[in-house]
mmCIF file of C-alpha atoms in Angstrom:
data_model
loop_
_atom_site.group_PDB
_atom_site.id
_atom_site.type_symbol
_atom_site.label_atom_id
_atom_site.label_comp_id
_atom_site.label_asym_id
_atom_site.label_seq_id
_atom_site.Cartn_x
_atom_site.Cartn_y
_atom_site.Cartn_z
ATOM 1 C CA MET E 1 0.000 0.000 0.000
ATOM 2 C CA SER E 2 1.191 3.504 -0.810
ATOM 3 C CA PRO E 3 1.492 6.390 1.685
ATOM 4 C CA ALA E 4 -1.630 8.512 1.934
ATOM 5 C CA GLY E 5 -1.915 12.260 1.445
ATOM 6 C CA PRO E 6 -4.616 14.623 2.668
ATOM 7 C CA ALA E 7 -6.822 15.151 -0.409
ATOM 8 C CA PRO E 8 -10.024 13.045 -0.301
ATOM 9 C CA SER E 9 -11.957 11.625 -3.237
ATOM 10 C CA ALA E 10 -15.172 9.699 -2.624
ATOM 11 C CA ASP E 11 -14.958 7.967 -6.014
ATOM 12 C CA LEU E 12 -11.870 5.864 -5.335
ATOM 13 C CA VAL E 13 -12.079 2.234 -4.329
ATOM 14 C CA GLY E 14 -9.508 -0.406 -3.569
ATOM 15 C CA ARG E 15 -8.090 -2.254 -6.546
ATOM 16 C CA LEU E 16 -6.841 -5.862 -6.555
ATOM 17 C CA VAL E 17 -3.783 -6.004 -8.798
ATOM 18 C CA ASP E 18 -3.154 -9.763 -8.809
ATOM 19 C CA PRO E 19 -6.305 -11.839 -8.154
ATOM 20 C CA VAL E 20 -5.807 -15.021 -6.160
ATOM 21 C CA PRO E 21 -7.590 -18.204 -7.345
ATOM 22 C CA PRO E 22 -10.188 -19.693 -4.955
ATOM 23 C CA ASP E 23 -8.542 -21.580 -2.068
ATOM 24 C CA ALA E 24 -5.046 -20.659 -3.286
ATOM 25 C CA PHE E 25 -2.686 -20.390 -0.314
ATOM 26 C CA GLY E 26 -5.475 -21.792 1.850
ATOM 27 C CA ALA E 27 -3.971 -25.085 2.997
ATOM 28 C CA GLY E 28 -4.997 -25.900 6.540
ATOM 29 C CA LEU E 29 -7.057 -22.714 6.976
ATOM 30 C CA PRO E 30 -10.828 -22.337 7.377
ATOM 31 C CA ALA E 31 -12.638 -22.136 4.072
ATOM 32 C CA GLY E 32 -12.754 -18.585 2.727
ATOM 33 C CA THR E 33 -9.917 -17.216 4.880
ATOM 34 C CA VAL E 34 -7.756 -15.903 2.037
ATOM 35 C CA GLY E 35 -10.664 -14.311 0.162
ATOM 36 C CA TYR E 36 -12.019 -12.743 3.330
ATOM 37 C CA ALA E 37 -8.605 -11.305 4.257
ATOM 38 C CA ILE E 38 -8.318 -9.823 0.767
ATOM 39 C CA GLY E 39 -11.773 -8.284 1.212
ATOM 40 C CA VAL E 40 -10.719 -6.585 4.449
ATOM 41 C CA ALA E 41 -7.542 -5.354 2.748
ATOM 42 C CA LEU E 42 -9.620 -3.925 -0.102
ATOM 43 C CA ALA E 43 -11.825 -2.086 2.392
ATOM 44 C CA LEU E 44 -8.684 -0.686 4.015
ATOM 45 C CA SER E 45 -7.336 0.376 0.612
ATOM 46 C CA ALA E 46 -10.653 2.077 -0.234
ATOM 47 C CA LEU E 47 -10.396 4.230 2.903
ATOM 48 C CA ALA E 48 -6.736 4.887 2.178
ATOM 49 C CA GLY E 49 -7.629 5.886 -1.377
ATOM 50 C CA TYR E 50 -10.316 8.237 -0.092
ATOM 51 C CA ARG E 51 -7.797 9.888 2.198
ATOM 52 C CA ALA E 52 -5.017 9.966 -0.397
ATOM 53 C CA GLY E 53 -7.072 11.161 -3.343
ATOM 54 C CA ARG E 54 -5.698 8.335 -5.496
ATOM 55 C CA PRO E 55 -6.110 4.571 -5.837
ATOM 56 C CA VAL E 56 -4.251 2.410 -3.343
ATOM 57 C CA PRO E 57 -3.879 -1.063 -4.883
ATOM 58 C CA VAL E 58 -3.864 -4.352 -2.969
ATOM 59 C CA SER E 59 -1.833 -7.420 -3.889
ATOM 60 C CA GLY E 60 -3.825 -10.597 -3.343
ATOM 61 C CA VAL E 61 -0.635 -12.652 -3.200
ATOM 62 C CA GLY E 62 0.797 -10.121 -0.748
ATOM 63 C CA VAL E 63 -2.219 -10.534 1.546
ATOM 64 C CA ALA E 64 -1.839 -14.317 1.363
ATOM 65 C CA ALA E 65 1.832 -13.925 2.217
ATOM 66 C CA GLN E 66 0.852 -11.919 5.297
ATOM 67 C CA LEU E 67 -1.329 -14.813 6.432
ATOM 68 C CA TRP E 68 1.681 -17.108 6.095
ATOM 69 C CA LEU E 69 4.332 -14.574 7.137
ATOM 70 C CA PRO E 70 6.407 -16.837 9.429
ATOM 71 C CA ALA E 71 6.498 -19.596 6.788
ATOM 72 C CA VAL E 72 7.420 -17.069 4.079
ATOM 73 C CA LEU E 73 10.349 -16.015 6.271
ATOM 74 C CA GLY E 74 11.346 -19.629 6.903
ATOM 75 C CA ILE E 75 10.146 -19.733 10.524
ATOM 76 C CA ASP E 76 8.220 -22.769 11.777
ATOM 77 C CA MET E 77 5.392 -21.484 13.973
ATOM 78 C CA ALA E 78 2.779 -24.144 13.250
ATOM 79 C CA PRO E 79 0.365 -24.497 16.214
ATOM 80 C CA GLY E 80 0.606 -27.688 18.238
ATOM 81 C CA PRO E 81 -2.159 -30.306 18.189
ATOM 82 C CA PRO E 82 -5.142 -30.109 20.553
ATOM 83 C CA ARG E 83 -4.456 -31.449 24.030
ATOM 84 C CA PRO E 84 -7.053 -33.933 25.297
ATOM 85 C CA ALA E 85 -8.509 -33.358 28.757
ATOM 86 C CA PRO E 86 -9.203 -36.277 31.127
ATOM 87 C CA GLY E 87 -12.830 -35.192 31.562
ATOM 88 C CA GLY E 88 -13.486 -34.777 27.847
ATOM 89 C CA GLY E 89 -12.785 -32.223 25.165
ATOM 90 C CA CYS E 90 -9.531 -30.680 23.982
ATOM 91 C CA TYR E 91 -7.746 -27.424 24.693
ATOM 92 C CA HIS E 92 -4.987 -25.284 23.220
ATOM 93 C CA ALA E 93 -2.251 -23.738 25.356
ATOM 94 C CA ASP E 94 0.090 -20.926 24.237
ATOM 95 C CA LEU E 95 2.760 -21.169 26.925
ATOM 96 C CA GLY E 96 5.677 -19.343 25.332
ATOM 97 C CA SER E 97 6.087 -16.554 27.881
ATOM 98 C CA PRO E 98 8.686 -17.063 30.642
ATOM 99 C CA GLY E 99 7.286 -19.136 33.490
ATOM 100 C CA ASP E 100 4.032 -20.035 31.713
ATOM 101 C CA ALA E 101 4.834 -23.730 31.298
ATOM 102 C CA GLU E 102 5.844 -24.082 34.938
ATOM 103 C CA ASP E 103 2.742 -22.207 36.121
ATOM 104 C CA PHE E 104 0.503 -24.372 33.971
ATOM 105 C CA ALA E 105 2.093 -27.556 35.321
ATOM 106 C CA ARG E 106 1.405 -26.347 38.867
ATOM 107 C CA LEU E 107 -2.147 -25.440 37.897
ATOM 108 C CA LEU E 108 -2.823 -28.932 36.523
ATOM 109 C CA GLY E 109 -1.863 -30.268 39.935
ATOM 110 C CA THR E 110 -4.672 -28.244 41.512
ATOM 111 C CA VAL E 111 -7.591 -29.288 39.265
ATOM 112 C CA ARG E 112 -9.559 -32.465 39.747
ATOM 113 C CA ASP E 113 -8.370 -35.573 37.909
ATOM 114 C CA SER E 114 -11.519 -35.695 35.784
ATOM 115 C CA ALA E 115 -11.469 -32.012 34.762
ATOM 116 C CA SER E 116 -12.864 -31.220 31.318
ATOM 117 C CA ALA E 117 -11.138 -29.014 28.774
ATOM 118 C CA ALA E 118 -13.514 -26.157 29.598
ATOM 119 C CA GLU E 119 -12.721 -26.467 33.317
ATOM 120 C CA ILE E 120 -8.964 -26.520 32.680
ATOM 121 C CA ALA E 121 -9.217 -23.441 30.470
ATOM 122 C CA ALA E 122 -11.308 -21.549 33.021
ATOM 123 C CA ALA E 123 -8.814 -22.398 35.783
ATOM 124 C CA ALA E 124 -5.871 -21.340 33.596
ATOM 125 C CA GLN E 125 -7.503 -18.013 32.820
ATOM 126 C CA GLU E 126 -7.719 -17.333 36.560
ATOM 127 C CA TRP E 127 -3.918 -17.556 36.454
ATOM 128 C CA ARG E 128 -3.891 -15.311 33.351
ATOM 129 C CA LEU E 129 -2.548 -18.143 31.203
ATOM 130 C CA PRO E 130 -3.643 -18.232 27.516
ATOM 131 C CA VAL E 131 -5.324 -21.626 27.553
ATOM 132 C CA ILE E 132 -8.554 -22.057 25.572
ATOM 133 C CA ASP E 133 -10.852 -25.046 25.157
ATOM 134 C CA TYR E 134 -11.779 -26.183 21.648
ATOM 135 C CA ARG E 135 -15.471 -25.553 21.123
ATOM 136 C CA PRO E 136 -17.998 -26.892 18.633
ATOM 137 C CA ALA E 137 -19.133 -24.750 15.763
ATOM 138 C CA VAL E 138 -22.368 -22.869 16.401
ATOM 139 C CA THR E 139 -24.304 -21.725 13.374
ATOM 140 C CA GLY E 140 -26.275 -18.511 13.391
ATOM 141 C CA PRO E 141 -26.244 -14.976 12.059
ATOM 142 C CA VAL E 142 -22.840 -13.391 11.556
ATOM 143 C CA THR E 143 -22.211 -10.372 13.750
ATOM 144 C CA PHE E 144 -19.224 -8.080 13.834
ATOM 145 C CA PRO E 145 -19.088 -6.389 17.240
ATOM 146 C CA LEU E 146 -17.549 -2.937 17.057
ATOM 147 C CA THR E 147 -18.053 -0.469 19.896
ATOM 148 C CA VAL E 148 -17.486 3.223 19.185
ATOM 149 C CA ALA E 149 -17.457 5.758 22.011
ATOM 150 C CA SER E 150 -17.897 9.426 21.100
ATOM 151 C CA GLY E 151 -17.200 12.643 22.964
ATOM 152 C CA VAL E 152 -13.437 13.026 22.582
ATOM 153 C CA ARG E 153 -12.056 16.551 22.885
ATOM 154 C CA MET E 154 -10.554 17.311 19.489
ATOM 155 C CA HIS E 155 -7.282 19.156 18.978
ATOM 156 C CA GLU E 156 -5.915 20.728 15.838
ATOM 157 C CA SER E 157 -4.648 18.228 13.310
ATOM 158 C CA ARG E 158 -0.912 17.669 13.770
ATOM 159 C CA GLY E 159 -0.520 14.908 11.226
ATOM 160 C CA PHE E 160 -1.056 11.216 11.618
ATOM 161 C CA ARG E 161 0.654 9.980 14.773
ATOM 162 C CA VAL E 162 0.207 6.513 16.243
ATOM 163 C CA LEU E 163 1.320 5.291 19.669
ATOM 164 C CA ASP E 164 1.676 1.510 19.388
ATOM 165 C CA LEU E 165 1.229 -0.538 22.575
ATOM 166 C CA THR E 166 0.916 -3.846 20.741
ATOM 167 C CA GLY E 167 3.132 -6.897 20.434
ATOM 168 C CA MET E 168 3.536 -10.123 18.493
ATOM 169 C CA TRP E 169 1.532 -10.174 15.240
ATOM 170 C CA ALA E 170 -1.941 -8.627 14.859
ATOM 171 C CA GLY E 171 -1.211 -5.243 16.419
ATOM 172 C CA PRO E 172 2.246 -4.714 14.890
ATOM 173 C CA LEU E 173 0.874 -5.670 11.458
ATOM 174 C CA ALA E 174 -1.903 -3.085 11.858
ATOM 175 C CA THR E 175 0.487 -0.318 12.849
ATOM 176 C CA ARG E 176 2.951 -1.299 10.095
ATOM 177 C CA LEU E 177 0.137 -0.948 7.549
ATOM 178 C CA LEU E 178 -0.798 2.433 9.026
ATOM 179 C CA GLN E 179 2.843 3.443 8.736
ATOM 180 C CA ASP E 180 2.773 2.447 5.062
ATOM 181 C CA LEU E 181 -0.291 4.695 4.719
ATOM 182 C CA GLY E 182 1.448 7.745 6.114
ATOM 183 C CA ALA E 183 1.474 7.398 9.896
ATOM 184 C CA THR E 184 4.418 8.120 12.149
ATOM 185 C CA VAL E 185 4.469 5.191 14.575
ATOM 186 C CA VAL E 186 6.085 5.151 18.013
ATOM 187 C CA LYS E 187 6.218 1.648 19.497
ATOM 188 C CA ILE E 188 6.260 1.202 23.276
ATOM 189 C CA GLU E 189 8.353 -1.865 24.099
ATOM 190 C CA PRO E 190 9.404 -2.169 27.745
ATOM 191 C CA SER E 191 12.720 -3.912 28.308
ATOM 192 C CA PHE E 192 11.244 -6.045 31.095
ATOM 193 C CA ARG E 193 8.716 -7.484 28.630
ATOM 194 C CA PRO E 194 9.943 -7.205 25.022
ATOM 195 C CA ASP E 195 7.777 -8.014 22.035
ATOM 196 C CA GLY E 196 7.278 -11.785 21.821
ATOM 197 C CA PHE E 197 8.629 -11.801 18.254
ATOM 198 C CA ARG E 198 12.014 -10.425 19.342
ATOM 199 C CA GLY E 199 13.230 -14.022 19.295
ATOM 200 C CA HIS E 200 12.681 -14.044 15.529
ATOM 201 C CA PRO E 201 14.548 -10.943 14.279
ATOM 202 C CA ARG E 202 13.378 -11.230 10.649
ATOM 203 C CA LEU E 203 9.770 -11.536 11.738
ATOM 204 C CA TRP E 204 10.053 -8.634 14.191
ATOM 205 C CA SER E 205 11.690 -6.489 11.521
ATOM 206 C CA ALA E 206 9.040 -7.332 8.896
ATOM 207 C CA LEU E 207 6.345 -6.013 11.238
ATOM 208 C CA ASN E 208 8.187 -3.175 12.987
ATOM 209 C CA ALA E 209 10.815 -1.740 10.641
ATOM 210 C CA GLY E 210 10.686 2.042 10.485
ATOM 211 C CA LYS E 211 8.924 2.528 13.800
ATOM 212 C CA SER E 212 10.518 4.498 16.612
ATOM 213 C CA VAL E 213 10.878 2.145 19.594
ATOM 214 C CA ILE E 214 11.059 3.444 23.156
ATOM 215 C CA ASP E 215 11.512 1.605 26.454
ATOM 216 C CA LEU E 216 8.646 2.658 28.707
ATOM 217 C CA ASP E 217 7.048 0.838 31.633
ATOM 218 C CA LEU E 218 3.376 1.740 32.141
ATOM 219 C CA ARG E 219 3.689 0.756 35.802
ATOM 220 C CA THR E 220 6.301 3.393 36.602
ATOM 221 C CA ASP E 221 6.501 5.799 33.639
ATOM 222 C CA ARG E 222 2.937 7.063 33.701
ATOM 223 C CA ASP E 223 3.875 10.711 33.049
ATOM 224 C CA ARG E 224 6.060 9.808 30.062
ATOM 225 C CA PHE E 225 3.269 7.678 28.623
ATOM 226 C CA LEU E 226 0.661 10.414 29.071
ATOM 227 C CA ALA E 227 2.971 12.893 27.356
ATOM 228 C CA ARG E 228 3.402 10.524 24.412
ATOM 229 C CA ALA E 229 -0.325 9.829 24.249
ATOM 230 C CA GLY E 230 -1.065 13.560 24.311
ATOM 231 C CA GLU E 231 1.111 13.994 21.214
ATOM 232 C CA SER E 232 -0.664 11.164 19.348
ATOM 233 C CA ASP E 233 -3.776 10.946 17.227
ATOM 234 C CA LEU E 234 -4.309 7.221 17.820
ATOM 235 C CA VAL E 235 -3.241 4.976 20.708
ATOM 236 C CA ILE E 236 -3.519 1.328 19.676
ATOM 237 C CA ASP E 237 -3.403 -1.665 22.017
ATOM 238 C CA THR E 238 -4.250 -5.354 22.062
ATOM 239 C CA PHE E 239 -4.490 -5.647 25.850
ATOM 240 C CA SER E 240 -7.174 -7.534 27.719
ATOM 241 C CA PRO E 241 -9.908 -5.097 28.864
ATOM 242 C CA ARG E 242 -8.653 -4.821 32.435
ATOM 243 C CA VAL E 243 -5.088 -3.667 31.681
ATOM 244 C CA MET E 244 -5.548 0.040 30.966
ATOM 245 C CA PRO E 245 -8.079 0.596 33.805
ATOM 246 C CA ASN E 246 -5.670 -1.149 36.181
ATOM 247 C CA PHE E 247 -3.085 1.494 35.258
ATOM 248 C CA GLY E 248 -5.692 4.258 35.570
ATOM 249 C CA LEU E 249 -5.304 4.951 31.856
ATOM 250 C CA ASP E 250 -8.791 4.250 30.509
ATOM 251 C CA GLU E 251 -9.042 7.916 29.457
ATOM 252 C CA LEU E 252 -6.317 9.433 27.304
ATOM 253 C CA PRO E 253 -5.142 13.058 27.293
ATOM 254 C CA GLY E 254 -5.122 15.524 24.450
ATOM 255 C CA GLY E 255 -8.007 14.061 22.496
ATOM 256 C CA ALA E 256 -6.198 10.896 21.383
ATOM 257 C CA THR E 257 -8.478 8.141 20.090
ATOM 258 C CA ARG E 258 -7.907 4.744 21.682
ATOM 259 C CA VAL E 259 -8.280 1.803 19.294
ATOM 260 C CA SER E 260 -8.222 -1.511 21.146
ATOM 261 C CA MET E 261 -8.434 -5.149 20.108
ATOM 262 C CA PRO E 262 -8.540 -7.647 22.997
ATOM 263 C CA ALA E 263 -8.940 -11.349 22.291
ATOM 264 C CA PHE E 264 -12.703 -11.477 22.929
ATOM 265 C CA GLY E 265 -15.642 -9.121 22.732
ATOM 266 C CA PRO E 266 -18.591 -8.729 25.108
ATOM 267 C CA GLY E 267 -19.602 -12.000 26.762
ATOM 268 C CA PRO E 268 -18.345 -14.533 29.293
ATOM 269 C CA ASP E 269 -14.843 -14.646 27.744
ATOM 270 C CA ARG E 270 -14.430 -10.870 27.654
ATOM 271 C CA GLY E 271 -11.561 -10.769 30.146
ATOM 272 C CA TRP E 272 -9.778 -13.909 28.903
ATOM 273 C CA VAL E 273 -6.283 -13.765 27.411
ATOM 274 C CA ALA E 274 -5.524 -15.564 24.160
ATOM 275 C CA TYR E 275 -3.557 -15.404 20.961
ATOM 276 C CA GLY E 276 -4.888 -16.167 17.503
ATOM 277 C CA THR E 277 -4.526 -19.924 17.913
ATOM 278 C CA GLY E 278 -6.634 -19.866 21.078
ATOM 279 C CA VAL E 279 -9.263 -17.657 19.463
ATOM 280 C CA HIS E 280 -9.438 -20.205 16.620
ATOM 281 C CA ALA E 281 -10.133 -22.926 19.187
ATOM 282 C CA ALA E 282 -12.858 -20.904 20.888
ATOM 283 C CA SER E 283 -14.508 -19.859 17.622
ATOM 284 C CA GLY E 284 -15.626 -23.312 16.522
ATOM 285 C CA LEU E 285 -13.567 -23.046 13.340
ATOM 286 C CA GLY E 286 -11.433 -25.949 14.541
ATOM 287 C CA ASP E 287 -14.441 -28.278 14.824
ATOM 288 C CA LEU E 288 -13.997 -31.150 12.352
ATOM 289 C CA GLY E 289 -17.117 -32.966 13.552
ATOM 290 C CA ALA E 290 -17.619 -36.171 15.546
ATOM 291 C CA GLY E 291 -15.754 -34.715 18.507
ATOM 292 C CA HIS E 292 -12.548 -34.070 16.569
ATOM 293 C CA PHE E 293 -10.745 -30.730 16.532
ATOM 294 C CA ALA E 294 -7.708 -29.279 14.779
ATOM 295 C CA PRO E 295 -5.704 -26.042 14.816
ATOM 296 C CA GLY E 296 -5.179 -24.017 11.694
ATOM 297 C CA ALA E 297 -1.922 -24.604 9.864
ATOM 298 C CA ILE E 298 -0.822 -21.145 11.004
ATOM 299 C CA SER E 299 -2.223 -18.560 13.397
ATOM 300 C CA TYR E 300 -4.270 -16.975 10.603
ATOM 301 C CA ALA E 301 -6.498 -15.127 13.102
ATOM 302 C CA ASP E 302 -3.651 -12.739 13.896
ATOM 303 C CA PRO E 303 -3.053 -11.315 10.396
ATOM 304 C CA VAL E 304 -6.794 -11.236 9.656
ATOM 305 C CA ALA E 305 -7.278 -9.292 12.887
ATOM 306 C CA GLY E 306 -4.316 -7.052 12.038
ATOM 307 C CA LEU E 307 -5.956 -6.048 8.760
ATOM 308 C CA THR E 308 -9.225 -5.458 10.616
ATOM 309 C CA LEU E 309 -7.538 -3.364 13.305
ATOM 310 C CA ALA E 310 -5.815 -1.230 10.661
ATOM 311 C CA LEU E 311 -9.192 -0.709 8.966
ATOM 312 C CA ALA E 312 -10.830 0.425 12.225
ATOM 313 C CA ALA E 313 -7.894 2.700 13.067
ATOM 314 C CA LEU E 314 -7.834 4.364 9.652
ATOM 315 C CA ALA E 315 -11.607 4.899 9.835
ATOM 316 C CA ALA E 316 -11.090 6.588 13.219
ATOM 317 C CA MET E 317 -8.365 8.779 11.761
ATOM 318 C CA ILE E 318 -10.524 9.867 8.834
ATOM 319 C CA GLY E 319 -13.325 10.658 11.301
ATOM 320 C CA ARG E 320 -10.949 12.837 13.306
ATOM 321 C CA GLU E 321 -9.862 14.690 10.178
ATOM 322 C CA ARG E 322 -13.504 15.314 9.263
ATOM 323 C CA GLY E 323 -14.254 16.688 12.742
ATOM 324 C CA ILE E 324 -16.294 13.671 13.855
ATOM 325 C CA PRO E 325 -15.580 13.039 17.564
ATOM 326 C CA VAL E 326 -14.403 9.484 18.197
ATOM 327 C CA GLY E 327 -13.098 8.738 21.681
ATOM 328 C CA ALA E 328 -12.541 4.995 21.425
ATOM 329 C CA ILE E 329 -13.038 2.037 19.102
ATOM 330 C CA ASP E 330 -13.118 -1.480 20.515
ATOM 331 C CA THR E 331 -13.295 -4.736 18.568
ATOM 332 C CA SER E 332 -11.648 -8.154 19.107
ATOM 333 C CA LEU E 333 -9.625 -10.963 17.572
ATOM 334 C CA ALA E 334 -12.683 -13.183 17.865
ATOM 335 C CA ALA E 335 -14.875 -10.690 15.993
ATOM 336 C CA ALA E 336 -12.311 -10.432 13.196
ATOM 337 C CA ILE E 337 -12.609 -14.122 12.269
ATOM 338 C CA GLN E 338 -16.243 -14.718 13.221
ATOM 339 C CA PRO E 339 -17.526 -14.145 9.647
ATOM 340 C CA LEU E 340 -15.513 -17.205 8.532
ATOM 341 C CA LEU E 341 -18.025 -19.428 10.335
ATOM 342 C CA SER E 342 -20.513 -18.857 7.523
ATOM 343 C CA MET E 343 -18.121 -19.356 4.601
ATOM 344 C CA GLY E 344 -17.636 -23.119 4.465
ATOM 345 C CA ALA E 345 -20.045 -24.905 2.114
ATOM 346 C CA ALA E 346 -20.831 -27.428 4.845
ATOM 347 C CA GLY E 347 -19.934 -25.381 7.892
ATOM 348 C CA PRO E 348 -16.428 -24.843 9.259
ATOM 349 C CA ARG E 349 -13.747 -26.892 7.550
ATOM 350 C CA LEU E 350 -10.012 -26.759 6.975
ATOM 351 C CA VAL E 351 -9.013 -26.493 3.322
ATOM 352 C CA GLU E 352 -6.401 -28.966 2.119
ATOM 353 C CA THR E 353 -5.143 -27.369 -1.094
ATOM 354 C CA PRO E 354 -1.346 -26.962 -1.405
ATOM 355 C CA THR E 355 0.322 -23.676 -0.560
ATOM 356 C CA VAL E 356 3.207 -22.575 -2.796
ATOM 357 C CA PHE E 357 4.797 -19.126 -2.653
ATOM 358 C CA PRO E 358 6.858 -17.580 -5.451
ATOM 359 C CA PRO E 359 10.565 -17.321 -4.609
ATOM 360 C CA ASN E 360 11.605 -14.097 -2.872
ATOM 361 C CA GLN E 361 7.998 -12.977 -2.476
ATOM 362 C CA ASN E 362 7.826 -9.388 -1.245
ATOM 363 C CA VAL E 363 5.357 -9.532 1.630
ATOM 364 C CA PHE E 364 4.682 -5.768 1.684
#
């Protein structure tokens, strides 16, 4: 995507420059994932084109490469298989953070021997561990929860400035796309808890190159954070809903718009922590029928959510520039992939077509 300028034109729409055949690059992903991700990217490009006053094209192969970014970069990040629970069902556990595996082992020693997957997941969430039970697919109308809070105090436009509080994949992809569309991005990355992709330098660089990175601890550097937020147009995070209130930061200074994407939207899982692989398990998209479950071949929920988060953030920015007061936008990883539940011809399924990328594919 090309950087955006200020002149709007309501007649411009996103343009797909290299169409992707049906199910191409879709191996091991829910049916429709690639096409849906391209659709979100086209919506993002339409807004970018409106803001820029010129077409902003989208590469279908490039979007597919984003879905498979670790594999494109030669990094094996395939999710592990479902773990069976003694009381029935299966669960997924993302235990890559320091101490998580040890904490989870201790937790398993506290639950009853016949605990179900749902009970194990609920207990793990009490410990703030990203463990999610695989759930059956539930058919019904597709909804896309998006909460918009108005009433922000506007300041004069000072350009397009983004304060990035995100880590790993979905959030950094969103802010990288916004950077490509003209934003100046400052990434907050505390040294005591670096971005989880720091262990994969090529992956971290693909998502964060060009951003200014500062070491700031929200627990102790509140004044520095508020100063940075006050200089920003958008403050983007992928925290669980309790994090910012716990720091007393649910309201931002200077009229900044907060754009947040926790794992889950309103409902019983609202405060749960999860990555894309866990959200896949909870969504029902891993339900193969007859009590069998499977992960996606890659954590596709993260890049799909990253595209969605960039779309919401750019919409908020255009609203600000048009004088429409937007105080906060809140969506979720789960909402970003929920439309996929209706795309399989016979309900959720994992596509088994081969995935082949051209050599030296440029993923941006």
